[in-house]
mmCIF file of C-alpha atoms in Angstrom:
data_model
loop_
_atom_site.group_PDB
_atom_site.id
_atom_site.type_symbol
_atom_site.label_atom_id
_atom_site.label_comp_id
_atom_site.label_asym_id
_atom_site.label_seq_id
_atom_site.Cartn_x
_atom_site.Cartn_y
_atom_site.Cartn_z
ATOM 1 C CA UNK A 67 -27.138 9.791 33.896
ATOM 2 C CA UNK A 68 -27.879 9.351 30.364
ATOM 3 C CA UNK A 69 -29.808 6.770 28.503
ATOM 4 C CA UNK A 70 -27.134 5.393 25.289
ATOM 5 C CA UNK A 71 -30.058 3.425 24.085
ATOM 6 C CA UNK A 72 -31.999 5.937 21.801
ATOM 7 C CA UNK A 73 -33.625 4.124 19.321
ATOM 8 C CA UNK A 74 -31.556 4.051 16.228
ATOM 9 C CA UNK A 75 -30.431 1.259 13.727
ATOM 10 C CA UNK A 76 -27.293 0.255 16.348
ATOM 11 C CA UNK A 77 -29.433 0.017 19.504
ATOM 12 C CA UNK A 78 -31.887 -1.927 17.772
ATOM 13 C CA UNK A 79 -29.133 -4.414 16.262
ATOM 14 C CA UNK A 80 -27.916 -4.807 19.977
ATOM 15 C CA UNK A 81 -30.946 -5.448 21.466
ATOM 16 C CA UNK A 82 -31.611 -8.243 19.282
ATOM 17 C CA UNK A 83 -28.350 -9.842 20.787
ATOM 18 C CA UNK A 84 -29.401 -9.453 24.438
ATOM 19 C CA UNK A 85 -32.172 -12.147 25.434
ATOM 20 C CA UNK A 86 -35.331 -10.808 27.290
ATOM 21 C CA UNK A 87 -35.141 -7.020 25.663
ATOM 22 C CA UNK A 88 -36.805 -7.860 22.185
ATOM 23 C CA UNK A 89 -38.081 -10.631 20.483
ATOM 24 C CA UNK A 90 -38.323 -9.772 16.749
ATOM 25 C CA UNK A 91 -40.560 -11.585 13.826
ATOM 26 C CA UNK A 92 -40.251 -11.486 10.372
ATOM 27 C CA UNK A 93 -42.858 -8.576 9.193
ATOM 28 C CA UNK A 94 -42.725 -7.282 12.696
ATOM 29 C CA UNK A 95 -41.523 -3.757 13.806
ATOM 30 C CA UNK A 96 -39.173 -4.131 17.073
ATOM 31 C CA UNK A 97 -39.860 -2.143 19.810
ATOM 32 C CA UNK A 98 -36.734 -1.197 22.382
ATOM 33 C CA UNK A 99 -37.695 -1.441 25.761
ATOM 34 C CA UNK A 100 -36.076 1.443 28.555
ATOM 35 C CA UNK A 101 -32.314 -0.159 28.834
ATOM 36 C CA UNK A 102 -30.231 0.663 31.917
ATOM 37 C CA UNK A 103 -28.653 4.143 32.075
ATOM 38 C CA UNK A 104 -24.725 4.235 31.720
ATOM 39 C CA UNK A 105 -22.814 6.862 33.965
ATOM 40 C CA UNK A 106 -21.923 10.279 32.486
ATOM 41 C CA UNK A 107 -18.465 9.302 33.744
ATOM 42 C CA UNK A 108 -18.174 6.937 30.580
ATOM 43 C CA UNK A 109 -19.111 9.200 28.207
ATOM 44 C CA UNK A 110 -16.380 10.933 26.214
ATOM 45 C CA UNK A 111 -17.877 14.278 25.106
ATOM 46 C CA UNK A 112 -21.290 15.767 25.388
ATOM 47 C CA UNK A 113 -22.459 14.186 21.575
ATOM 48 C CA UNK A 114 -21.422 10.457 23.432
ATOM 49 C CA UNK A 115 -19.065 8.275 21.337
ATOM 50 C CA UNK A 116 -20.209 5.060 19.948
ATOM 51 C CA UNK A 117 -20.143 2.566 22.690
ATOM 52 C CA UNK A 118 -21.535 -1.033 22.524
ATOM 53 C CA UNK A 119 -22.879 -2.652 25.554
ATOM 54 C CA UNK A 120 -21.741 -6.378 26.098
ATOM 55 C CA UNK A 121 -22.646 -9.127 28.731
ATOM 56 C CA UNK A 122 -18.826 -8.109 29.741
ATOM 57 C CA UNK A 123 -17.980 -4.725 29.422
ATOM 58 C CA UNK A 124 -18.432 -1.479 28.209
ATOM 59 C CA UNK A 125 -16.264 -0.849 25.611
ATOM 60 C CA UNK A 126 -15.480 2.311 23.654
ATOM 61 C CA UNK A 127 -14.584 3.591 20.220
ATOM 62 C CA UNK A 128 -13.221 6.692 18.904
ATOM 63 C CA UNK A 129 -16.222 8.776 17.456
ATOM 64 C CA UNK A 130 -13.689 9.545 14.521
ATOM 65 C CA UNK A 131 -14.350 5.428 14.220
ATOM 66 C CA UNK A 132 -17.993 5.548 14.219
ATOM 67 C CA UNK A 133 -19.110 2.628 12.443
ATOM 68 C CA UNK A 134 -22.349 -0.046 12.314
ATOM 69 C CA UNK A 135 -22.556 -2.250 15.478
ATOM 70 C CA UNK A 136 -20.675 -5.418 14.058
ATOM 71 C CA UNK A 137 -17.595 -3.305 13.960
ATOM 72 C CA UNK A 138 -17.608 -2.118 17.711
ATOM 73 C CA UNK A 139 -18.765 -5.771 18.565
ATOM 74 C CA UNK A 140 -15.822 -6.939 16.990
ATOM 75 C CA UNK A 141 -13.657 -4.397 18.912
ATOM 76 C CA UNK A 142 -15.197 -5.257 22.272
ATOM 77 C CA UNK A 143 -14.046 -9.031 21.437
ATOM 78 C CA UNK A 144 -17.713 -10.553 22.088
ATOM 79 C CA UNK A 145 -17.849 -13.444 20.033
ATOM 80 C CA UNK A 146 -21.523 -14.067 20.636
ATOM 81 C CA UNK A 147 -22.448 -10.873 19.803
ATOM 82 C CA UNK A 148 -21.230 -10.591 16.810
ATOM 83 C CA UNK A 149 -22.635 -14.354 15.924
ATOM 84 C CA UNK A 150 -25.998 -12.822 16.769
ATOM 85 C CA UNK A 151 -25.982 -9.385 14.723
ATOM 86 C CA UNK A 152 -24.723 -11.567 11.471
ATOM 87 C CA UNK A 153 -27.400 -13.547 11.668
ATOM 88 C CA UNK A 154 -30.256 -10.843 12.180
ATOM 89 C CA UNK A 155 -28.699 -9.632 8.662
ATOM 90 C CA UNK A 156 -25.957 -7.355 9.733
ATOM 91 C CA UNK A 157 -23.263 -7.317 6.698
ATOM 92 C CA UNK A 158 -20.095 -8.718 7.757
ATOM 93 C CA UNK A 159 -18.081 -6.182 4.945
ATOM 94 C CA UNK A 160 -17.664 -2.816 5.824
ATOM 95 C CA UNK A 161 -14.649 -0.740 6.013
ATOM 96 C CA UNK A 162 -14.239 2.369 8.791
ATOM 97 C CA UNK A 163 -13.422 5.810 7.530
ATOM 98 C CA UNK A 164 -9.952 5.004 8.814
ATOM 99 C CA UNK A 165 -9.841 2.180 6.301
ATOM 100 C CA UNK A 166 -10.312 -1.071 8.743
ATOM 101 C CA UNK A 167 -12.629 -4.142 8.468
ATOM 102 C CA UNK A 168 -14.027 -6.311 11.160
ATOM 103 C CA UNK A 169 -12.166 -9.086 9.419
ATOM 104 C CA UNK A 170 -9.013 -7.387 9.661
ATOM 105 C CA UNK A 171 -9.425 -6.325 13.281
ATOM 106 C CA UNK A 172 -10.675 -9.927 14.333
ATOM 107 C CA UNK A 173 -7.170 -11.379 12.794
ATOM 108 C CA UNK A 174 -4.661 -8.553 14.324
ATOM 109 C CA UNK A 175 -6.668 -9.279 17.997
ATOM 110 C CA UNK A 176 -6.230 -12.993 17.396
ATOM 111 C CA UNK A 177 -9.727 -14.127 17.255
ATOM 112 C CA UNK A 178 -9.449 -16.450 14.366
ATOM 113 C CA UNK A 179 -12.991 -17.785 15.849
ATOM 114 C CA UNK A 180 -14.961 -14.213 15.082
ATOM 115 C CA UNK A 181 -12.550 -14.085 11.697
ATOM 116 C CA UNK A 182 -14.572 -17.129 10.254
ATOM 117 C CA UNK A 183 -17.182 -16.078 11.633
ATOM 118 C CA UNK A 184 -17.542 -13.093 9.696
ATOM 119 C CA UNK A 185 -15.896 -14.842 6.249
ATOM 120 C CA UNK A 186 -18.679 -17.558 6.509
ATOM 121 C CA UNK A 187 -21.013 -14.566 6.580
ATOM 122 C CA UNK A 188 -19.465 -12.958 3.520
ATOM 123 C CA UNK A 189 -16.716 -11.034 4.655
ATOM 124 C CA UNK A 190 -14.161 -10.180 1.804
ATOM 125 C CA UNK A 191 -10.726 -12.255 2.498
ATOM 126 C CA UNK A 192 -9.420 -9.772 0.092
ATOM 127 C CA UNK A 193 -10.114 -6.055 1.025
ATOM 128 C CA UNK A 194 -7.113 -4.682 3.163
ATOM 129 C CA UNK A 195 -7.668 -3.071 6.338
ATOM 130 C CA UNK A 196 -5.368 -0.685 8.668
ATOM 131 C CA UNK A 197 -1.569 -0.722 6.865
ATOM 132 C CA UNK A 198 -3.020 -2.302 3.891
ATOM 133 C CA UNK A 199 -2.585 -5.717 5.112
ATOM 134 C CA UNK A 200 -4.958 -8.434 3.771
ATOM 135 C CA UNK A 201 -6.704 -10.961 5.906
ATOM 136 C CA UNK A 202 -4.774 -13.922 4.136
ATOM 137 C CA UNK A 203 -1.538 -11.723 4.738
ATOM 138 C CA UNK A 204 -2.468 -11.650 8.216
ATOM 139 C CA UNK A 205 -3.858 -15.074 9.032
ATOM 140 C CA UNK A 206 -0.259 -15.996 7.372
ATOM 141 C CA UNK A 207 1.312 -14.571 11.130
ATOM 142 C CA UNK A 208 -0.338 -17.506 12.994
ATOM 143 C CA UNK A 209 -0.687 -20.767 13.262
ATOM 144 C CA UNK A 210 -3.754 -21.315 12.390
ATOM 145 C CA UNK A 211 -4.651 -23.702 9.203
ATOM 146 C CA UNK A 212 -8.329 -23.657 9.679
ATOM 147 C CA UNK A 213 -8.713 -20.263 9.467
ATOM 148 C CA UNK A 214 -6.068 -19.588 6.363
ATOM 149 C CA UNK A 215 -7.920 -22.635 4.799
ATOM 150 C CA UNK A 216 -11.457 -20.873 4.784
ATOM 151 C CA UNK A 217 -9.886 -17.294 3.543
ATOM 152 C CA UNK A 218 -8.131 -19.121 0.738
ATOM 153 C CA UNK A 219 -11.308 -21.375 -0.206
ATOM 154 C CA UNK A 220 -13.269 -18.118 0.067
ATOM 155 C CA UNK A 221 -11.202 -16.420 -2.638
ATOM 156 C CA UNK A 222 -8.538 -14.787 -0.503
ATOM 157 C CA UNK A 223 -5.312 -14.582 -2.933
ATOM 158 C CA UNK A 224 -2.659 -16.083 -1.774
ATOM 159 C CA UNK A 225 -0.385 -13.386 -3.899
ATOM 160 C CA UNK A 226 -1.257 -10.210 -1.879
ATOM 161 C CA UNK A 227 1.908 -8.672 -0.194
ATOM 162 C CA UNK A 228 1.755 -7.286 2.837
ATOM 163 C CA UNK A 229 1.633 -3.408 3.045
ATOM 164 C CA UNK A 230 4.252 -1.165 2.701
ATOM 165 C CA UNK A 231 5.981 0.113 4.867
ATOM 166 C CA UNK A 232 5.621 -1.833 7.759
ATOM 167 C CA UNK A 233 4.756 0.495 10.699
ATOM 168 C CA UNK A 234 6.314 -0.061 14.103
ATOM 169 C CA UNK A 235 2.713 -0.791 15.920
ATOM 170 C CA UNK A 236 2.167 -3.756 12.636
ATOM 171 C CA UNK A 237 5.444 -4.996 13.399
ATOM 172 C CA UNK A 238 4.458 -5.627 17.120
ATOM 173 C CA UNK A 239 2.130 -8.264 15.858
ATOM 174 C CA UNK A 240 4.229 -9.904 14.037
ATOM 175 C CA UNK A 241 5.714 -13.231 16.362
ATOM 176 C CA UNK A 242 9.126 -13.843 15.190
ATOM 177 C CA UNK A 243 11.890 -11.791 15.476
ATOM 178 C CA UNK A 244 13.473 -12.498 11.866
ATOM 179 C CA UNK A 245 10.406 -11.485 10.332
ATOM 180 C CA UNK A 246 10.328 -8.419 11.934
ATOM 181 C CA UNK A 247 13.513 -7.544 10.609
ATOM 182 C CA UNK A 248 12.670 -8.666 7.254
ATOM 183 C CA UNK A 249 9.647 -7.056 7.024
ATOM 184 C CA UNK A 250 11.809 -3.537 8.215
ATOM 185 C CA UNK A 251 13.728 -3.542 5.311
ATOM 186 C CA UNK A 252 12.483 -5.812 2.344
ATOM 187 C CA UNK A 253 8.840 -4.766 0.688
ATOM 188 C CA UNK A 254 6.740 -7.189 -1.292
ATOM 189 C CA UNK A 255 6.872 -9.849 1.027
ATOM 190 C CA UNK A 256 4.110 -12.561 1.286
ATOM 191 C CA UNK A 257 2.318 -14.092 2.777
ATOM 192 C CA UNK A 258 4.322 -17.592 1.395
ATOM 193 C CA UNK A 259 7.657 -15.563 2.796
ATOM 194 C CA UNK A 260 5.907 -15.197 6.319
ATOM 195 C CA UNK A 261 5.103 -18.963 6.797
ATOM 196 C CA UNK A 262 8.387 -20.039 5.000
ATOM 197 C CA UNK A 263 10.216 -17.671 7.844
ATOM 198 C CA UNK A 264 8.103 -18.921 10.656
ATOM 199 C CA UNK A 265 8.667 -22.836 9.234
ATOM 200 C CA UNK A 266 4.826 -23.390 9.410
ATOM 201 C CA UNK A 267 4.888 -26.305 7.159
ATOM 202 C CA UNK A 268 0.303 -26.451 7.247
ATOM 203 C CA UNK A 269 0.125 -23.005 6.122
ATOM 204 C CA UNK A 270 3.210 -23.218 3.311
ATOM 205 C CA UNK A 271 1.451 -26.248 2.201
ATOM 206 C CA UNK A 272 -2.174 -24.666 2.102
ATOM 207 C CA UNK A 273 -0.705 -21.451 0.425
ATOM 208 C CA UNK A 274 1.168 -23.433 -2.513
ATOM 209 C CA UNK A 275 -1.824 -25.675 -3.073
ATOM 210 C CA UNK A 276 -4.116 -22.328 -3.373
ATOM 211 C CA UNK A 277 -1.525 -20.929 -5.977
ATOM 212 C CA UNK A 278 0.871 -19.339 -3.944
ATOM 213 C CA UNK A 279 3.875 -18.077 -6.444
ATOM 214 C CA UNK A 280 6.883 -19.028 -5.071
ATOM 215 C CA UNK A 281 8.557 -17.036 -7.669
ATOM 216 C CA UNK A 282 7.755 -13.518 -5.950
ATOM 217 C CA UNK A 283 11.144 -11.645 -5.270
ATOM 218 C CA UNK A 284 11.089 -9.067 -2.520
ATOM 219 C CA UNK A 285 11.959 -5.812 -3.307
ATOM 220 C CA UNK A 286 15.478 -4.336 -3.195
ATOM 221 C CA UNK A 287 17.273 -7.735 -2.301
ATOM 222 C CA UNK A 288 15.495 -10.188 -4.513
ATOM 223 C CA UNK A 289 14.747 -12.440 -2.099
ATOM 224 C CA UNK A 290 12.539 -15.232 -2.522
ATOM 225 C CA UNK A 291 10.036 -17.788 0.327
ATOM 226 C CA UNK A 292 13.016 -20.604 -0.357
ATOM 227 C CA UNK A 293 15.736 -17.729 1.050
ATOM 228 C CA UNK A 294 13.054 -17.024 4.139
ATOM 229 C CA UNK A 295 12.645 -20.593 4.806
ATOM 230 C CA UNK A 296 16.687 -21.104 3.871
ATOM 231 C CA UNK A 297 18.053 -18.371 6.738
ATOM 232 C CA UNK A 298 16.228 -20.245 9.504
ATOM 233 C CA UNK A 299 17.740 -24.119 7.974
ATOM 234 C CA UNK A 300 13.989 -25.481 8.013
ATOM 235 C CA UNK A 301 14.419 -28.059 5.609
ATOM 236 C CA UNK A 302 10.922 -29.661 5.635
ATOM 237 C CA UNK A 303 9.769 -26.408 4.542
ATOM 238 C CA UNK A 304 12.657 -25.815 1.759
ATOM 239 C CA UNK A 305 11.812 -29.003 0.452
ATOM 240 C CA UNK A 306 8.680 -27.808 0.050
ATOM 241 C CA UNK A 307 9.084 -24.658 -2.029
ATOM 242 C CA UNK A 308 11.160 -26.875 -4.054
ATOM 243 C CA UNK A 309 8.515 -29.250 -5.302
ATOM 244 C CA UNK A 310 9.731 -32.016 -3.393
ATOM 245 C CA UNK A 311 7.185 -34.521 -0.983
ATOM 246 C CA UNK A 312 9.185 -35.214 1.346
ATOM 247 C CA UNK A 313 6.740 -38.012 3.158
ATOM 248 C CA UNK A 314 6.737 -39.630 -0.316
ATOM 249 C CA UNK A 315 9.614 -39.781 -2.082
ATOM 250 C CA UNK A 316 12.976 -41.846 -1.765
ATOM 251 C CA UNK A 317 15.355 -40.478 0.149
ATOM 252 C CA UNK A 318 19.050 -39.524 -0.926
ATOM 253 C CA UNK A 319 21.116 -38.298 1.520
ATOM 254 C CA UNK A 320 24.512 -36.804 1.694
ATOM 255 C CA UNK A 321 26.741 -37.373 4.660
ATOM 256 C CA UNK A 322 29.685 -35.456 4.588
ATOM 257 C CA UNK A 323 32.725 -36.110 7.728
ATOM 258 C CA UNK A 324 34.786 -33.098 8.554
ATOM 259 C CA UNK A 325 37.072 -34.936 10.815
ATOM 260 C CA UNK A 326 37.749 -38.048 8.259
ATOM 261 C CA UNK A 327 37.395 -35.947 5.561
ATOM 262 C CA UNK A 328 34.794 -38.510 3.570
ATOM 263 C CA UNK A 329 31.557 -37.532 2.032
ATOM 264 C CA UNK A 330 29.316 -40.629 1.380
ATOM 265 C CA UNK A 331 26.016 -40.782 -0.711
ATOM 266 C CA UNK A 332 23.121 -43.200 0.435
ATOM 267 C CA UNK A 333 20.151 -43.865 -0.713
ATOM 268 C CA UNK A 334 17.156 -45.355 1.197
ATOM 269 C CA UNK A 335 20.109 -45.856 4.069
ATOM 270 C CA UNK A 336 22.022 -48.098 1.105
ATOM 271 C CA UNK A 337 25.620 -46.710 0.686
ATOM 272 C CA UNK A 338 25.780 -46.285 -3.397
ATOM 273 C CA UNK A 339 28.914 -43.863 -2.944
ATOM 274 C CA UNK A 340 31.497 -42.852 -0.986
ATOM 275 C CA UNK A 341 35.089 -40.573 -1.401
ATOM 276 C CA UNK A 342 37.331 -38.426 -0.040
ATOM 277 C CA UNK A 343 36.998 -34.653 0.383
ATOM 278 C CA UNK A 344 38.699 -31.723 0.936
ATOM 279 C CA UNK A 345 36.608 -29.029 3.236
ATOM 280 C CA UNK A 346 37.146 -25.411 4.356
ATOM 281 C CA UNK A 347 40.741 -24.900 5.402
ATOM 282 C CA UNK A 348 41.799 -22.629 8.866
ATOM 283 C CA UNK A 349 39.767 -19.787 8.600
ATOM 284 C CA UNK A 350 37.166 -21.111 6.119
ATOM 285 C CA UNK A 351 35.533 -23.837 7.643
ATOM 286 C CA UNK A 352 32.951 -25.572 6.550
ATOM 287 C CA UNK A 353 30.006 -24.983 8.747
ATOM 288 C CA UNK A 354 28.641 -28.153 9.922
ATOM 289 C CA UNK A 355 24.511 -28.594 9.890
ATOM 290 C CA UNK A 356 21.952 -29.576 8.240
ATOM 291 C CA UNK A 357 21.156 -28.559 4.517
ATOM 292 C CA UNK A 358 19.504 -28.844 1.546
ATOM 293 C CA UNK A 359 20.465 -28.480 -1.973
ATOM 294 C CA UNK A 360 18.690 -25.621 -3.645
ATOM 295 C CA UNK A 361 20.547 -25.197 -6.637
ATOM 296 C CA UNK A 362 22.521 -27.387 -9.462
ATOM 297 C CA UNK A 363 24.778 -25.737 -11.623
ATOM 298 C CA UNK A 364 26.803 -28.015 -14.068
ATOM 299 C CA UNK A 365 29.499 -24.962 -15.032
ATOM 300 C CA UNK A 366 29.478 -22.511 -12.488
ATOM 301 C CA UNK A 367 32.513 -20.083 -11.465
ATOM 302 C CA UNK A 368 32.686 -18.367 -8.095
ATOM 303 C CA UNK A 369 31.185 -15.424 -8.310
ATOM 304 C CA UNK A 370 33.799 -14.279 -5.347
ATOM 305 C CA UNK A 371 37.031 -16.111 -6.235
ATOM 306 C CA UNK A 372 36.447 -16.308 -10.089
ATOM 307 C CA UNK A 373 37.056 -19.614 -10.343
ATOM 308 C CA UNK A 374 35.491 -22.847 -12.038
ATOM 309 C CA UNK A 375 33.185 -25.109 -9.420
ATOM 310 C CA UNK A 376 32.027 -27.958 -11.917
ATOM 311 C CA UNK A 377 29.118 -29.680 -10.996
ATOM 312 C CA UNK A 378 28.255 -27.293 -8.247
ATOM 313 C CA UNK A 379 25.799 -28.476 -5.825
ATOM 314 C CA UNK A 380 24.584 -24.968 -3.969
ATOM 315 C CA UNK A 381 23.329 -25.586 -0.040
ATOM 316 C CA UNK A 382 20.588 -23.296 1.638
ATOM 317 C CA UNK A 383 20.533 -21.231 -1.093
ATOM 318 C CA UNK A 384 24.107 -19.843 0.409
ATOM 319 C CA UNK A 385 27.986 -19.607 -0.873
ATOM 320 C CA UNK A 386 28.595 -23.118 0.316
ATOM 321 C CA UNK A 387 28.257 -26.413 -1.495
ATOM 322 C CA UNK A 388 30.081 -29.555 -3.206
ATOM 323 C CA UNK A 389 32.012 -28.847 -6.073
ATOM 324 C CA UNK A 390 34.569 -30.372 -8.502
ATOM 325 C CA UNK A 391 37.747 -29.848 -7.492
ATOM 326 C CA UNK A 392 40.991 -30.446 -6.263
ATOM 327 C CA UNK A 393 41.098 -32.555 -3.430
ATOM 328 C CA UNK A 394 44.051 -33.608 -0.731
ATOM 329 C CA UNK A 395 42.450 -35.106 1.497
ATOM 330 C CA UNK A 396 42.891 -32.606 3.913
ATOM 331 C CA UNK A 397 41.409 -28.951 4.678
ATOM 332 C CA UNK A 398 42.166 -26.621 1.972
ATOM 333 C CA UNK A 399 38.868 -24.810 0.286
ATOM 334 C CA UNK A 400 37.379 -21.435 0.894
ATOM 335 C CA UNK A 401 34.577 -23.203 2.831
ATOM 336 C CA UNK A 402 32.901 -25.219 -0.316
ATOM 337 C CA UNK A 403 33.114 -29.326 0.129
ATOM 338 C CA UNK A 404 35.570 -30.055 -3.142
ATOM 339 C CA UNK A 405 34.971 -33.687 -4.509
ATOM 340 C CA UNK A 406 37.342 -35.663 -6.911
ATOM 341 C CA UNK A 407 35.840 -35.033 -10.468
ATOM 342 C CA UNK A 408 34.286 -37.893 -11.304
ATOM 343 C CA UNK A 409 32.880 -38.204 -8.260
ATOM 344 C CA UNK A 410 31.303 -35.141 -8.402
ATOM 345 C CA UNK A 411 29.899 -36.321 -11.952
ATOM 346 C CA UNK A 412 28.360 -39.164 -10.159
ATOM 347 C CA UNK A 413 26.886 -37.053 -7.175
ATOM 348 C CA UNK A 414 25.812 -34.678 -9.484
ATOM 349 C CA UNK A 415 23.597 -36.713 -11.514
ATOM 350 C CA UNK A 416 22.369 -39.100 -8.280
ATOM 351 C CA UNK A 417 20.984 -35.869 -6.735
ATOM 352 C CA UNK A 418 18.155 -33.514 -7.149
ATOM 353 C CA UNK A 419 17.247 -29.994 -5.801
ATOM 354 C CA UNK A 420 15.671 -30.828 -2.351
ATOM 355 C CA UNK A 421 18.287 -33.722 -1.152
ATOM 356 C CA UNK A 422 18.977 -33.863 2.338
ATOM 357 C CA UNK A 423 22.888 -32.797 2.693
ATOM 358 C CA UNK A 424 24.184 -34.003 6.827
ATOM 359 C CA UNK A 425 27.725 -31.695 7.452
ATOM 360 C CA UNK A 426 29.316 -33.348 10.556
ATOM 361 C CA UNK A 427 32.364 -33.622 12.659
#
């Protein structure tokens, strides 16, 4: 049996988070009473690793790891520990050798209350820890607003892509299987693209208000948070990224009827207009759904059938969308809604990028 409590700077901090070892004054020198041997079968090698005692376990950490207390508290999950050593004057920034923090740690275990925590105690929401991932890049994973409220109000920038490349054990955190993908093969993604893929509408709204660019293009597609939010159709979220408050303003909506053919324009539930159509022919239907329009082009040509799409209307940032053009009636475009042209003059100007488009059959 040996005795891990020697009496060095870690044994000390622990002791002042165990009531009834050591009560400590300001001016006074603690003393460490005799603590409770730990079985040799625990210990790792004959130097002893680093190993923190909680009220629940003994847990420990790779000597290579060796860090001050508040890291191994963090890894052994105690909560009230690590309260207790912040508040005897432990720092809450430090990184490991291997280039972690006890922020980072906290937010890839999920304990978003020992993250604030250790931010209200000074931790840095911007220094990266394992995989170069910031804590706001991180806290971006979860659903969590509290926590990615305090990180942003504590400086953490919004801006700070995740790191790159994404290794397999990172990806294993990450919740949603699109994501995951994304994050395989695009780099520069932020933490805006996360919440746009995951349609967390708190944190996409805390990011943009904290000066989130929306702007950022990953790296080699060029894709931007409106394309993240745009794959998965979640439109509150689109609407969003595209300036738009959608709790506020009037709403315009576009109703178009595969089966009759008909696309209608409404506003506040009022019909203002209301035509025929001609939709994706056999072969190149028009996908029915729920869209938004992301893009208005007044002279735009196909850019895979090289032809002229007047007032082009673009939906979900995708190939689709209402268009100028010739119209039977009856199924006969590529996929794209086609609109007589002055009626797509008129639903042109009516309609702005965010407007709710309803494809039905």
């Amino acid at each position: 049996m040996r005795n891990l409590f020697a009496a060095t700077p870690l044994t000390l901090f622990l002791a002042m988070g165990m009531p009834g070892l050591v009560e400590v004054r300001a001016g006074e020198t603690p003393t460490v009473p005799k603590a409770e041997a730990v079985p040799e079968s625990v210990l790792q090698n004959p130097a002893g690793p680093s190993v923190v005692e909680t009220r629940r376990a003994i847990v420990a950490v790779p000597q290579q790891d060796a860090t001050p207390g508040i890291y191994e508290a963090v890894v052994s999950g105690d909560a009230e520990l690590v309260d207790k050593l912040l508040r005897s004057g432990i720092s809450a920034q430090f990184v490991t050798p291997s280039g972690d923090t006890p922020l980072c740690l906290a937010l890839r275990n999920s304990r978003p209350d020992i993250a604030i925590n250790l931010v209200l105690h000074g931790a840095d929401p911007n220094t990266p820890g394992l995989g170069k991932h910031t804590p706001v890049a991180l806290a971006s994973l979860r659903r969590h607003p509290t926590l990615l409220q305090i990180l942003l109000e504590a400086g953490g920038d919004p801006n700070k892509s995740f790191g790159n490349p994404a290794s397999n054990e990172f990806l294993t955190l990450v919740p949603d299987g699109y994501l995951r993908s994304e994050m395989k093969r695009e780099h520069r993604v932020t933490p805006l693209m996360a919440a746009s893929a995951r349609g967390d509408v708190e944190a996409v709204t805390l990011l943009l208000k904290h000066g989130a660019d929306k702007d950022i293009a990953t790296q080699p597609r060029y894709r931007y948070a409106l394309n993240f939010a745009a794959d998965r159709r979640y439109l509150y979220v689109m609407r969003l990224l595209l300036g738009r408050s959608p709790e506020t303003e009037p709403h315009i909506l576009i109703t178009v009827n595969l089966r009759e053919q008909k696309a209608k324009l409404e506003v506040e539930g009022k019909l203002v207009l209301q035509t025929k159509i001609s939709t994706g022919r056999q072969g190149y239907e028009t996908p029915a759904g729920r869209y938004v329009i992301t893009n208005k082009y007044k002279d735009w040509t196909s850019t895979i059938y090289k032809v002229p799409m007047p007032y082009f209307l673009r939906l979900n940032c995708g190939a689709i969308g209402l268009h100028s053009g010739y119209v039977t009636g009856r199924p006969a475009s590529h996929g794209c809604i086609r609109l007589p042209h002055e009626m797509a003059k008129k639903f042109y100007s009516m309609t702005t990028v965010g407007d709710e488009v309803i494809i039905e059959h």
